[in-house]
Coordinates of C-alpha atoms and ligand atoms in Angstrom, one line a residue:
M1 CA -12.9 0.6 -19.7
R2 CA -10.0 -1.3 -21.2
A3 CA -8.8 0.1 -24.5
V4 CA -8.8 -3.3 -26.1
R5 CA -11.1 -6.0 -24.9
A6 CA -9.3 -8.7 -23.0
S7 CA -10.6 -11.4 -25.4
Q8 CA -9.3 -9.4 -28.4
A9 CA -5.9 -9.1 -26.7
L10 CA -5.7 -12.8 -26.1
R11 CA -6.8 -13.6 -29.6
S12 CA -4.1 -11.4 -31.0
L13 CA -1.5 -13.1 -28.9
L14 CA -2.7 -16.4 -30.4
T15 CA -2.7 -15.2 -33.9
S16 CA 0.4 -13.0 -33.8
P17 CA 3.2 -14.2 -36.0
E18 CA 5.6 -14.1 -33.0
T19 CA 5.8 -16.6 -30.3
E20 CA 4.0 -15.0 -27.3
F21 CA 4.1 -15.8 -23.6
L22 CA 1.7 -16.1 -20.7
L23 CA 2.7 -16.2 -17.1
E24 CA 0.8 -18.1 -14.4
A25 CA -0.9 -16.0 -11.7
H26 CA -3.1 -17.2 -8.9
S27 CA -4.3 -14.0 -7.2
G28 CA -4.8 -10.3 -7.8
V29 CA -1.4 -9.4 -6.7
S30 CA 0.4 -12.1 -8.7
A31 CA -1.5 -11.0 -11.8
R32 CA -0.4 -7.4 -11.2
I33 CA 3.2 -8.5 -10.7
A34 CA 3.0 -10.4 -14.0
E35 CA 1.8 -7.3 -15.8
E36 CA 4.5 -5.1 -14.3
A37 CA 7.1 -7.6 -15.3
G38 CA 6.0 -7.1 -19.0
F39 CA 3.9 -10.1 -19.7
R40 CA 1.0 -9.6 -22.1
G41 CA -1.3 -12.2 -20.8
I42 CA -2.0 -14.4 -17.8
W43 CA -2.5 -18.1 -17.3
A44 CA -5.0 -18.6 -14.4
S45 CA -3.5 -21.9 -13.5
G46 CA -5.7 -24.5 -11.9
L47 CA -2.7 -25.9 -10.1
A48 CA -1.6 -22.6 -8.8
I49 CA -5.1 -21.4 -7.8
S50 CA -5.8 -24.6 -5.9
A51 CA -2.4 -24.6 -4.3
Q52 CA -2.7 -21.1 -3.0
C53 CA -6.0 -22.2 -1.4
G54 CA -4.2 -25.1 0.1
V55 CA -6.1 -27.8 -1.8
R56 CA -5.3 -30.3 -4.5
D57 CA -5.4 -29.7 -8.3
H58 CA -8.2 -32.3 -8.4
N59 CA -11.3 -30.1 -8.8
E60 CA -11.4 -29.7 -5.0
L61 CA -12.3 -26.1 -5.5
S62 CA -15.7 -25.5 -6.9
W63 CA -15.8 -23.8 -10.2
T64 CA -17.4 -20.7 -8.7
Q65 CA -14.5 -20.5 -6.2
V66 CA -12.1 -20.6 -9.1
L67 CA -14.0 -17.9 -10.8
E68 CA -13.9 -15.7 -7.7
V69 CA -10.1 -15.7 -7.9
V70 CA -10.2 -15.1 -11.7
E71 CA -12.4 -12.1 -11.2
L72 CA -10.0 -10.6 -8.7
M73 CA -7.2 -11.2 -11.2
V74 CA -9.2 -9.6 -14.0
D75 CA -9.8 -6.6 -11.7
A76 CA -6.2 -6.3 -10.7
T77 CA -4.7 -6.2 -14.2
S78 CA -5.4 -4.9 -17.7
L79 CA -4.0 -8.1 -19.2
P80 CA -6.2 -10.8 -20.7
V81 CA -6.7 -13.7 -18.4
L82 CA -6.9 -17.2 -19.9
L83 CA -8.5 -19.6 -17.4
D84 CA -7.2 -23.1 -17.1
G85 CA -10.7 -24.5 -17.0
D86 CA -9.7 -28.2 -16.4
T87 CA -12.4 -30.3 -18.0
G88 CA -14.9 -27.5 -18.0
Y89 CA -16.1 -28.7 -14.6
G90 CA -18.5 -31.3 -15.9
D91 CA -20.3 -31.9 -19.2
F92 CA -21.1 -29.6 -22.1
N93 CA -23.8 -27.8 -20.0
N94 CA -21.4 -27.0 -17.2
L95 CA -19.0 -25.6 -19.8
R96 CA -21.8 -23.4 -21.3
R97 CA -22.3 -21.9 -17.8
L98 CA -18.6 -21.5 -17.3
V99 CA -18.2 -19.6 -20.6
R100 CA -21.1 -17.3 -19.9
K101 CA -19.9 -16.5 -16.4
L102 CA -16.3 -16.0 -17.6
E103 CA -17.5 -13.5 -20.2
Q104 CA -19.4 -11.7 -17.5
I105 CA -16.4 -11.3 -15.2
G106 CA -14.1 -10.3 -18.1
G107 CA -12.2 -13.5 -18.6
A108 CA -10.6 -13.6 -22.1
G109 CA -10.8 -17.3 -22.7
V110 CA -10.8 -20.7 -21.3
C111 CA -8.7 -23.8 -21.9
I112 CA -10.3 -27.2 -21.4
E113 CA -8.5 -30.5 -21.4
D114 CA -9.8 -33.8 -22.7
K115 CA -9.9 -35.7 -19.5
C116 CA -12.8 -36.7 -17.2
F117 CA -14.1 -34.8 -14.2
P118 CA -12.7 -34.8 -11.6
K119 CA -9.3 -34.5 -13.2
T120 CA -6.0 -34.4 -11.5
N121 CA -2.8 -32.7 -12.4
S122 CA -1.1 -34.0 -15.5
F123 CA 2.1 -34.6 -13.6
I124 CA 0.5 -36.9 -11.1
H125 CA 0.2 -40.3 -12.7
G126 CA -0.8 -38.7 -15.9
E127 CA -0.7 -42.0 -17.7
R128 CA -3.5 -43.4 -15.5
Q129 CA -6.0 -40.7 -16.1
P130 CA -8.7 -41.6 -18.6
L131 CA -9.1 -39.4 -21.6
A132 CA -12.4 -38.0 -22.6
D133 CA -14.3 -39.6 -25.5
V134 CA -13.4 -37.5 -28.6
D135 CA -17.0 -37.0 -29.7
E136 CA -18.2 -36.0 -26.3
F137 CA -15.3 -33.6 -26.0
C138 CA -16.1 -32.1 -29.4
G139 CA -19.7 -31.6 -28.3
K140 CA -18.4 -29.8 -25.3
I141 CA -16.2 -27.5 -27.5
K142 CA -19.2 -26.7 -29.8
A143 CA -21.4 -26.0 -26.8
G144 CA -18.8 -23.7 -25.3
K145 CA -18.3 -21.8 -28.6
D146 CA -22.0 -21.5 -29.2
S147 CA -22.6 -20.0 -25.8
Q148 CA -20.1 -17.2 -26.0
T149 CA -21.5 -13.8 -26.9
D150 CA -18.2 -12.1 -27.4
P151 CA -16.8 -13.2 -30.8
D152 CA -13.2 -12.9 -29.6
F153 CA -13.6 -15.0 -26.5
C154 CA -11.1 -17.9 -27.0
L155 CA -11.7 -21.5 -26.3
I156 CA -8.5 -23.6 -26.4
A157 CA -8.6 -27.4 -26.5
R158 CA -5.9 -29.1 -24.6
V159 CA -4.8 -32.5 -25.8
E160 CA -3.7 -34.9 -23.0
A161 CA -3.0 -37.9 -25.3
L162 CA 0.8 -37.7 -25.0
I163 CA 0.6 -37.3 -21.2
A164 CA -1.6 -40.4 -21.0
G165 CA 0.9 -42.4 -23.0
W166 CA -0.8 -42.4 -26.4
P167 CA 1.2 -42.1 -29.6
L168 CA 1.6 -38.9 -31.7
D169 CA -1.1 -40.1 -34.2
E170 CA -3.8 -40.2 -31.5
A171 CA -2.8 -36.7 -30.3
L172 CA -3.0 -35.4 -33.9
R173 CA -6.3 -37.1 -34.4
R174 CA -7.8 -35.5 -31.3
A175 CA -6.3 -32.1 -32.1
E176 CA -7.8 -32.1 -35.6
A177 CA -11.2 -33.2 -34.2
Y178 CA -11.1 -30.4 -31.7
R179 CA -10.1 -27.8 -34.3
A180 CA -12.9 -28.9 -36.5
A181 CA -15.3 -28.6 -33.6
G182 CA -14.4 -24.9 -33.3
A183 CA -11.5 -24.7 -30.9
D184 CA -9.5 -21.5 -31.4
A185 CA -6.2 -23.1 -30.6
I186 CA -4.7 -26.4 -29.5
L187 CA -2.7 -26.9 -26.3
I188 CA -0.4 -29.9 -26.7
H189 CA 0.8 -31.1 -23.4
S190 CA 3.8 -33.3 -22.6
K191 CA 5.6 -34.5 -19.5
R192 CA 8.8 -35.6 -21.3
A193 CA 12.0 -33.9 -20.1
D194 CA 12.8 -33.0 -23.7
P195 CA 10.6 -31.2 -26.2
L196 CA 10.8 -33.9 -28.9
E197 CA 7.2 -35.1 -28.9
V198 CA 5.9 -31.5 -28.8
L199 CA 8.2 -30.6 -31.7
A200 CA 7.1 -33.7 -33.6
F201 CA 3.5 -32.7 -33.0
A202 CA 4.1 -29.1 -34.2
A203 CA 5.9 -30.4 -37.3
A204 CA 3.0 -32.7 -38.2
W205 CA 0.4 -30.1 -37.2
K206 CA 1.6 -27.6 -39.8
R207 CA 0.0 -24.6 -38.0
R208 CA -3.6 -25.7 -38.8
A209 CA -4.5 -23.7 -35.6
P210 CA -2.4 -21.8 -33.2
L211 CA -0.4 -24.1 -30.9
V212 CA 0.0 -23.6 -27.2
I213 CA 2.6 -25.4 -25.1
V214 CA 3.4 -25.6 -21.3
P215 CA 7.1 -26.3 -21.1
T216 CA 7.2 -27.3 -17.4
A217 CA 8.8 -30.7 -17.8
Y218 CA 11.1 -29.7 -20.7
A219 CA 12.0 -26.3 -19.1
S220 CA 15.6 -26.5 -20.2
T221 CA 14.7 -26.2 -23.9
P222 CA 15.9 -22.9 -25.3
T223 CA 13.1 -20.7 -26.2
P224 CA 14.3 -20.2 -29.8
V225 CA 13.5 -23.8 -30.4
F226 CA 9.8 -23.0 -29.7
R227 CA 10.0 -20.0 -32.0
R228 CA 11.4 -22.1 -34.8
A229 CA 8.7 -24.7 -34.3
G230 CA 6.1 -22.0 -34.8
I231 CA 4.6 -22.2 -31.3
A232 CA 2.0 -19.4 -30.9
L233 CA 1.9 -19.3 -27.1
V234 CA 4.3 -20.5 -24.5
V235 CA 2.7 -20.8 -21.0
W236 CA 5.0 -20.5 -18.0
A237 CA 2.4 -22.3 -15.9
N238 CA 3.6 -22.3 -12.3
A239 CA 6.6 -20.1 -11.7
L240 CA 4.9 -17.5 -9.5
I241 CA 3.2 -20.0 -7.1
R242 CA 6.5 -21.8 -6.8
A243 CA 8.3 -18.5 -6.2
S244 CA 5.9 -17.5 -3.5
V245 CA 6.0 -20.9 -1.8
A246 CA 9.8 -21.0 -1.8
G247 CA 9.9 -17.4 -0.4
M248 CA 7.3 -18.1 2.3
Q249 CA 9.0 -21.3 3.4
R250 CA 12.4 -19.6 3.7
V251 CA 11.0 -16.6 5.6
A252 CA 8.7 -18.5 7.9
G253 CA 11.5 -20.8 8.9
R254 CA 13.9 -17.9 9.6
I255 CA 11.3 -15.9 11.6
H256 CA 10.5 -19.0 13.7
A257 CA 14.2 -19.8 14.3
S258 CA 15.2 -16.3 15.3
E259 CA 12.0 -15.2 16.9
S260 CA 12.4 -11.9 15.2
L261 CA 11.7 -10.2 11.9
L262 CA 15.1 -8.6 11.8
D263 CA 16.8 -11.3 9.9
V264 CA 14.3 -11.3 7.1
E265 CA 13.3 -7.7 6.8
S266 CA 15.8 -7.0 4.0
D267 CA 14.7 -10.0 2.0
I268 CA 11.0 -9.4 2.0
A269 CA 9.0 -6.7 0.2
K270 CA 8.7 -3.4 2.0
L271 CA 5.2 -2.6 3.2
G272 CA 5.2 0.4 1.0
E273 CA 5.6 -2.0 -2.0
I274 CA 2.6 -3.9 -0.9
F275 CA 0.6 -0.7 -0.6
R276 CA 1.8 0.3 -4.1
L277 CA 0.7 -3.0 -5.6
Q278 CA -2.6 -2.6 -4.0
G279 CA -3.0 0.9 -5.5
A280 CA -3.2 2.7 -2.1
D281 CA -2.3 6.0 -3.7
E282 CA -5.3 5.9 -6.0
L283 CA -7.6 5.6 -3.0
I284 CA -6.0 8.6 -1.3
E285 CA -6.5 10.5 -4.5
A286 CA -10.1 9.3 -4.8
E287 CA -10.7 10.3 -1.2
R288 CA -9.5 13.8 -1.9
R289 CA -12.1 14.0 -4.7
Y290 CA -15.0 12.1 -3.2
A291 CA -14.7 12.3 0.6
P292 CA -12.6 15.3 1.4
S293 CA -13.9 15.5 4.9
A294 CA -12.9 11.9 5.6
R295 CA -9.5 12.5 4.2
A296 CA -9.0 15.7 6.0
R297 CA -8.5 13.9 9.2
T298 CA -6.1 15.8 11.4
H299 CA -3.2 14.1 13.1
A300 CA -1.3 15.2 16.2
L301 CA 2.4 15.0 16.7
I302 CA 3.6 15.7 20.2
L303 CA 7.3 16.5 20.5
A304 CA 8.3 15.0 23.8
A305 CA 11.9 13.9 23.5
T306 CA 13.5 16.2 26.0
R307 CA 14.0 15.9 29.7
G308 CA 13.7 19.6 30.1
S309 CA 16.3 21.7 31.8
G310 CA 15.1 23.3 35.0
L311 CA 13.1 20.2 35.9
E312 CA 15.9 17.8 36.6
A313 CA 14.6 17.3 40.2
V314 CA 11.4 15.7 39.0
T315 CA 12.4 14.1 35.7
E316 CA 15.0 11.6 37.0
D317 CA 12.8 8.7 36.0
R318 CA 10.5 10.1 33.4
P319 CA 10.3 12.5 30.5
K320 CA 8.8 16.0 31.1
V321 CA 5.6 15.0 29.3
M322 CA 5.0 12.4 32.0
L323 CA 5.0 15.0 34.8
T324 CA 1.8 15.0 36.7
V325 CA -0.3 18.1 36.7
A326 CA -3.4 18.2 38.9
G327 CA -3.3 14.4 39.1
R328 CA -2.7 13.5 35.5
P329 CA 0.4 13.4 33.3
L330 CA 0.8 16.3 30.8
L331 CA 0.7 13.7 28.0
A332 CA -2.7 12.3 29.1
R333 CA -4.0 15.9 29.2
L334 CA -2.8 16.6 25.7
C335 CA -4.4 13.4 24.4
E336 CA -7.6 14.2 26.1
A337 CA -7.6 17.6 24.5
F338 CA -7.0 16.2 21.0
K339 CA -9.6 13.4 21.4
G340 CA -12.0 16.0 22.6
E341 CA -11.7 17.7 19.3
G342 CA -12.0 14.5 17.3
V343 CA -8.2 14.1 16.7
H344 CA -7.6 10.4 17.4
D345 CA -4.5 9.8 15.4
I346 CA -1.9 10.9 17.9
H347 CA 1.8 10.2 17.8
V348 CA 4.3 11.2 20.4
V349 CA 8.0 11.4 19.7
A350 CA 9.8 10.1 22.8
G351 CA 13.5 10.3 23.6
Y352 CA 14.6 10.8 27.1
R353 CA 13.3 8.0 29.3
A354 CA 11.2 6.8 26.4
E355 CA 10.5 3.6 28.3
A356 CA 8.6 5.6 31.0
L357 CA 6.2 7.0 28.5
D358 CA 2.9 5.6 29.4
A359 CA 0.2 6.5 27.0
S360 CA -2.8 4.6 25.9
G361 CA -4.3 5.4 22.6
V362 CA -1.2 7.1 21.2
R363 CA 1.6 5.8 19.1
V364 CA 5.1 6.3 20.3
L365 CA 7.9 7.1 17.9
E366 CA 11.4 7.3 19.2
N367 CA 14.1 9.9 18.6
R368 CA 17.2 8.0 19.6
E369 CA 19.4 11.0 19.0
H370 CA 17.4 13.3 21.3
A371 CA 20.5 14.0 23.5
S372 CA 22.6 15.3 20.7
C373 CA 20.0 16.8 18.3
G374 CA 17.4 19.4 18.5
E375 CA 13.6 19.3 17.9
L376 CA 14.1 19.1 14.2
R377 CA 15.3 15.5 14.6
S378 CA 12.1 14.7 16.6
L379 CA 10.0 16.3 14.0
A380 CA 11.9 14.3 11.3
C381 CA 11.2 11.1 13.2
G382 CA 7.5 11.9 13.2
M383 CA 7.2 13.2 9.7
D384 CA 5.4 10.2 8.3
A385 CA 2.8 10.5 11.0
L386 CA 1.6 13.9 9.8
G387 CA -0.7 12.6 7.0
D388 CA -2.2 15.4 5.0
D389 CA -3.0 17.5 8.0
A390 CA -1.4 17.7 11.4
V391 CA -1.0 19.7 14.6
V392 CA 2.6 19.6 15.8
L393 CA 3.2 20.8 19.3
Y394 CA 5.4 20.7 22.3
G395 CA 4.6 18.1 24.9
D396 CA 4.7 20.5 27.8
L397 CA 1.7 22.6 26.8
L398 CA -1.5 23.2 28.7
F399 CA -4.2 25.2 27.0
R400 CA -7.8 26.0 27.1
P401 CA -9.8 23.8 24.7
Y402 CA -10.9 26.6 22.5
I403 CA -7.3 27.2 21.4
L404 CA -7.0 23.8 19.7
R405 CA -10.6 24.1 18.5
D406 CA -9.9 27.4 16.7
L407 CA -6.7 26.1 15.3
L408 CA -8.6 23.1 13.9
R409 CA -11.8 24.7 12.8
V410 CA -11.2 28.4 12.2
A411 CA -7.7 28.9 11.0
S412 CA -7.0 28.4 7.3
G413 CA -3.7 28.1 5.4
D414 CA -1.0 25.5 4.8
F415 CA 0.8 26.7 8.0
V416 CA -0.9 28.2 11.0
I417 CA 0.8 29.0 14.3
V418 CA -0.8 30.1 17.6
V419 CA 0.6 33.3 18.9
D420 CA -0.3 34.7 22.3
S421 CA -0.6 38.5 22.2
A422 CA -0.9 38.9 26.0
P423 CA 1.8 41.0 27.6
L424 CA 4.9 38.9 28.2
P425 CA 5.0 37.5 31.7
A426 CA 7.9 38.1 33.9
H427 CA 8.7 34.4 34.0
G428 CA 8.9 31.8 31.3
N429 CA 11.2 31.3 28.4
R430 CA 11.4 33.9 25.7
N431 CA 12.8 31.9 22.9
D432 CA 9.7 32.1 20.8
L433 CA 8.9 35.8 20.4
A434 CA 6.8 36.2 17.4
Y435 CA 7.1 39.2 15.0
C436 CA 4.1 39.2 12.7
S437 CA 2.7 41.2 9.7
A438 CA 0.3 43.0 12.1
P439 CA -0.3 43.1 15.8
D440 CA -3.3 41.5 17.4
D441 CA -6.2 43.8 17.1
R442 CA -8.7 42.2 19.5
A443 CA -11.5 44.3 18.0
L444 CA -11.0 42.5 14.7
Y445 CA -11.4 38.9 13.9
Q446 CA -8.1 38.7 12.0
T447 CA -7.3 35.9 9.7
G448 CA -4.7 37.3 7.4
V449 CA -1.9 38.0 9.8
E450 CA 1.4 36.2 8.9
L451 CA 4.5 35.4 10.8
R452 CA 7.6 37.3 9.9
R453 CA 10.1 35.9 12.4
V454 CA 10.4 33.9 15.6
S455 CA 13.3 35.0 17.7
R456 CA 14.6 35.2 21.2
E457 CA 15.6 38.9 20.5
S458 CA 13.4 41.3 22.3
T459 CA 13.4 43.6 19.3
W460 CA 13.6 42.9 15.6
Q461 CA 13.9 45.5 12.8
G462 CA 13.2 48.1 15.4
R463 CA 9.9 46.5 16.5
H464 CA 8.7 44.9 19.6
P465 CA 7.3 41.4 19.3
D466 CA 3.6 40.9 18.6
G467 CA 3.4 38.0 21.0
R468 CA 4.8 34.6 21.8
W469 CA 4.5 31.5 19.7
I470 CA 3.0 29.0 22.1
G471 CA 4.6 26.0 20.4
M472 CA 1.6 24.8 18.4
L473 CA 1.7 24.6 14.6
R474 CA -0.8 23.3 12.2
V475 CA 0.5 22.1 8.8
R476 CA -1.5 20.6 6.0
G477 CA -1.8 20.0 2.3
P478 CA 1.2 21.2 0.3
G479 CA 2.6 22.5 3.6
I480 CA 3.4 18.9 4.6
D481 CA 5.9 18.5 1.7
L482 CA 7.4 21.9 2.2
L483 CA 7.9 21.1 5.8
R484 CA 9.5 17.8 5.0
Q485 CA 11.9 19.4 2.5
T486 CA 12.7 22.2 4.8
V487 CA 13.5 19.9 7.8
A488 CA 15.7 17.8 5.5
A489 CA 17.5 20.9 4.2
L490 CA 18.1 22.3 7.7
E491 CA 19.3 18.9 8.9
R492 CA 21.8 18.7 6.0
R493 CA 23.4 22.0 7.0
E494 CA 26.0 21.8 9.7
D495 CA 24.9 25.1 11.3
T496 CA 21.2 24.2 11.5
A497 CA 21.4 20.4 12.0
R498 CA 20.6 20.8 15.7
A499 CA 18.1 23.5 15.2
G500 CA 14.6 23.7 16.8
M501 CA 11.2 24.7 15.7
P502 CA 11.8 28.5 15.6
E503 CA 14.6 28.0 13.0
L504 CA 12.2 25.9 11.0
L505 CA 9.5 28.5 11.1
N506 CA 11.9 31.1 10.0
A507 CA 13.2 29.0 7.2
L508 CA 9.7 28.5 6.0
V509 CA 9.0 32.2 6.0
E510 CA 12.3 32.9 4.3
Q511 CA 11.2 30.6 1.5
G512 CA 8.1 32.6 1.0
A513 CA 5.7 30.3 2.8
A514 CA 2.7 32.0 4.3
V515 CA 2.7 31.1 8.0
R516 CA -0.6 32.3 9.2
V517 CA -1.0 33.6 12.8
L518 CA -3.9 32.6 15.0
Y519 CA -3.8 35.1 17.9
V520 CA -4.9 34.1 21.3
H521 CA -4.7 36.1 24.5
G522 CA -3.4 34.0 27.3
H523 CA -5.2 30.8 28.4
W524 CA -2.2 28.5 28.0
L525 CA 1.1 27.8 29.6
D526 CA 4.2 25.6 29.1
V527 CA 6.1 23.9 31.8
N528 CA 9.7 24.8 31.9
D529 CA 10.6 24.8 35.6
L530 CA 9.3 23.9 38.9
A531 CA 7.5 27.3 39.2
D532 CA 5.7 26.6 35.9
L533 CA 4.7 23.2 37.3
E534 CA 3.0 25.0 40.2
R535 CA 1.3 27.3 37.8
A536 CA 0.2 24.4 35.7
N537 CA -1.4 22.7 38.7
A538 CA -3.3 25.8 39.4
F539 CA -4.2 26.2 35.7
A540 CA -5.4 22.7 35.3
G541 CA -7.0 22.6 38.7
G542 CA -9.2 25.5 37.7
S543 CA -7.7 28.1 40.0
P544 CA -7.4 31.6 38.7
A545 CA -4.8 31.4 36.1
E546 CA -1.5 33.2 36.4
G547 CA 1.0 34.7 34.1
S548 CA 0.4 34.0 30.5
A549 CA -2.5 31.8 31.4
A550 CA -4.4 34.8 32.5
Ligands
SPV1 C1 -2.0 -25.8 -14.6 O1 -1.2 -24.9 -14.5 O2 -2.8 -26.0 -13.7 C2 -1.9 -26.7 -15.7 C3 -0.6 -27.0 -16.4 O3 -2.9 -27.3 -16.0 S1 0.0 -28.4 -15.7 O4 0.2 -28.2 -14.3 O5 1.2 -28.7 -16.4 O6 -1.0 -29.5 -15.9
MG2 MG1 -4.4 -27.2 -14.7

């Protein structure tokens, strides 16, 4: 609900002792832009609305088509919208329907001009356009006023006599008749390059009713001149449609010539700005409130930028994640695992041999600094893909489906990592030893265990590790922001700029974040060397699992 009704707001602009301004808008987004610029009201220009539809300002749009645009504008802004209603789209009866419909959709008022339907724009042979009969036009004004139910709805009568080449007297005669018929204000239009006839009209009019002007032809007139003349409302009637046309022409030409977006990217609005103008954030908020399950869609981010030392013999032409295990690439297996759990929003951060990454149904992000930076850089590249809830994992993992399922469905907390409590195998890397708040007690269904440290040290604070982090992290809710900030902070520090995921987990713990532990007992493996690849083939092929995949 608007605090002040739109019609009231428009009326107070008309009756304010100051000169006020309306800006043309022709769409929801242009209306919102006008509001953000500081305008207090909108001119729903017939010229601009028809132009944005690619048709002439000649009543080629039906009045209901015009109203559809007006309704979108009303919805998009809290400002009063004054419709440039041409001649009222017909006789008095058409105007009555227009007024009622406008009220229904929240329009604040209508301006009608004393020409004949179909009219054409005043700047196209304005002198040749016949004026309406004064009595008939007065009848139309009365009909319009009689059919409004909101007392503040404004009906403005536009005098086209000067445009059509009639003298000042005729313009004054008409204006007075329209005022007497009930018009709330008079719009006096002129196509002269100077404001003289409008000023002469204003002087003779003596503020009998608020005066509205459209200084398109006499745009060089300083605005104080209008203030001094007592003009109530100045309408900047076509600036936004002209701005958008000029912008679109420039950009379309450059894209066509360069066959690229690169030249224009810095001159056009960022997508984020479009989303902001559309109110995308509000929808995210609303989804949280009304459809939390829809919002809680989990994303997957696969870190797959490295070649993998120990696998050089088989990664000459492809990244590790494209290695084939039991007939299918590791990446395809991971995607299948995620999709099987309903996680369809999958991003993979590529680096080494990114071009060889062949993945349908996943989006590829690139870490161009993969050779010189650590995993943090890859994670930073994928940060925007995390949404509100994500599983981040290494691309060389193979695991039984229940591990991901439990991580998605059972584990709770802003951060959850999967830790394998099975005895450490003789083979495999030991960078990710996990020290936790409690060891895995397989007789209990533990949910409250937290990570204390991930380390390659085989003891920490005199204790043995509780297991091995398998390279799978779930992060969600407020955890996403903390993750983002922590990655940024680590990247800023010289000693941690090239760090990996273990340093990140430790930094989170050191800041007091609760990193929950989901214990598993085997049933996974990672591929670090050729022997692992062998094991992976057996694991994926269904042979009795070895090592940590026991
Ligand atoms: C419009 O903006 O459509 C107007 C003003 O009616 S003018 O183009 O000057 O006629
Ligand atoms: Mg118009």
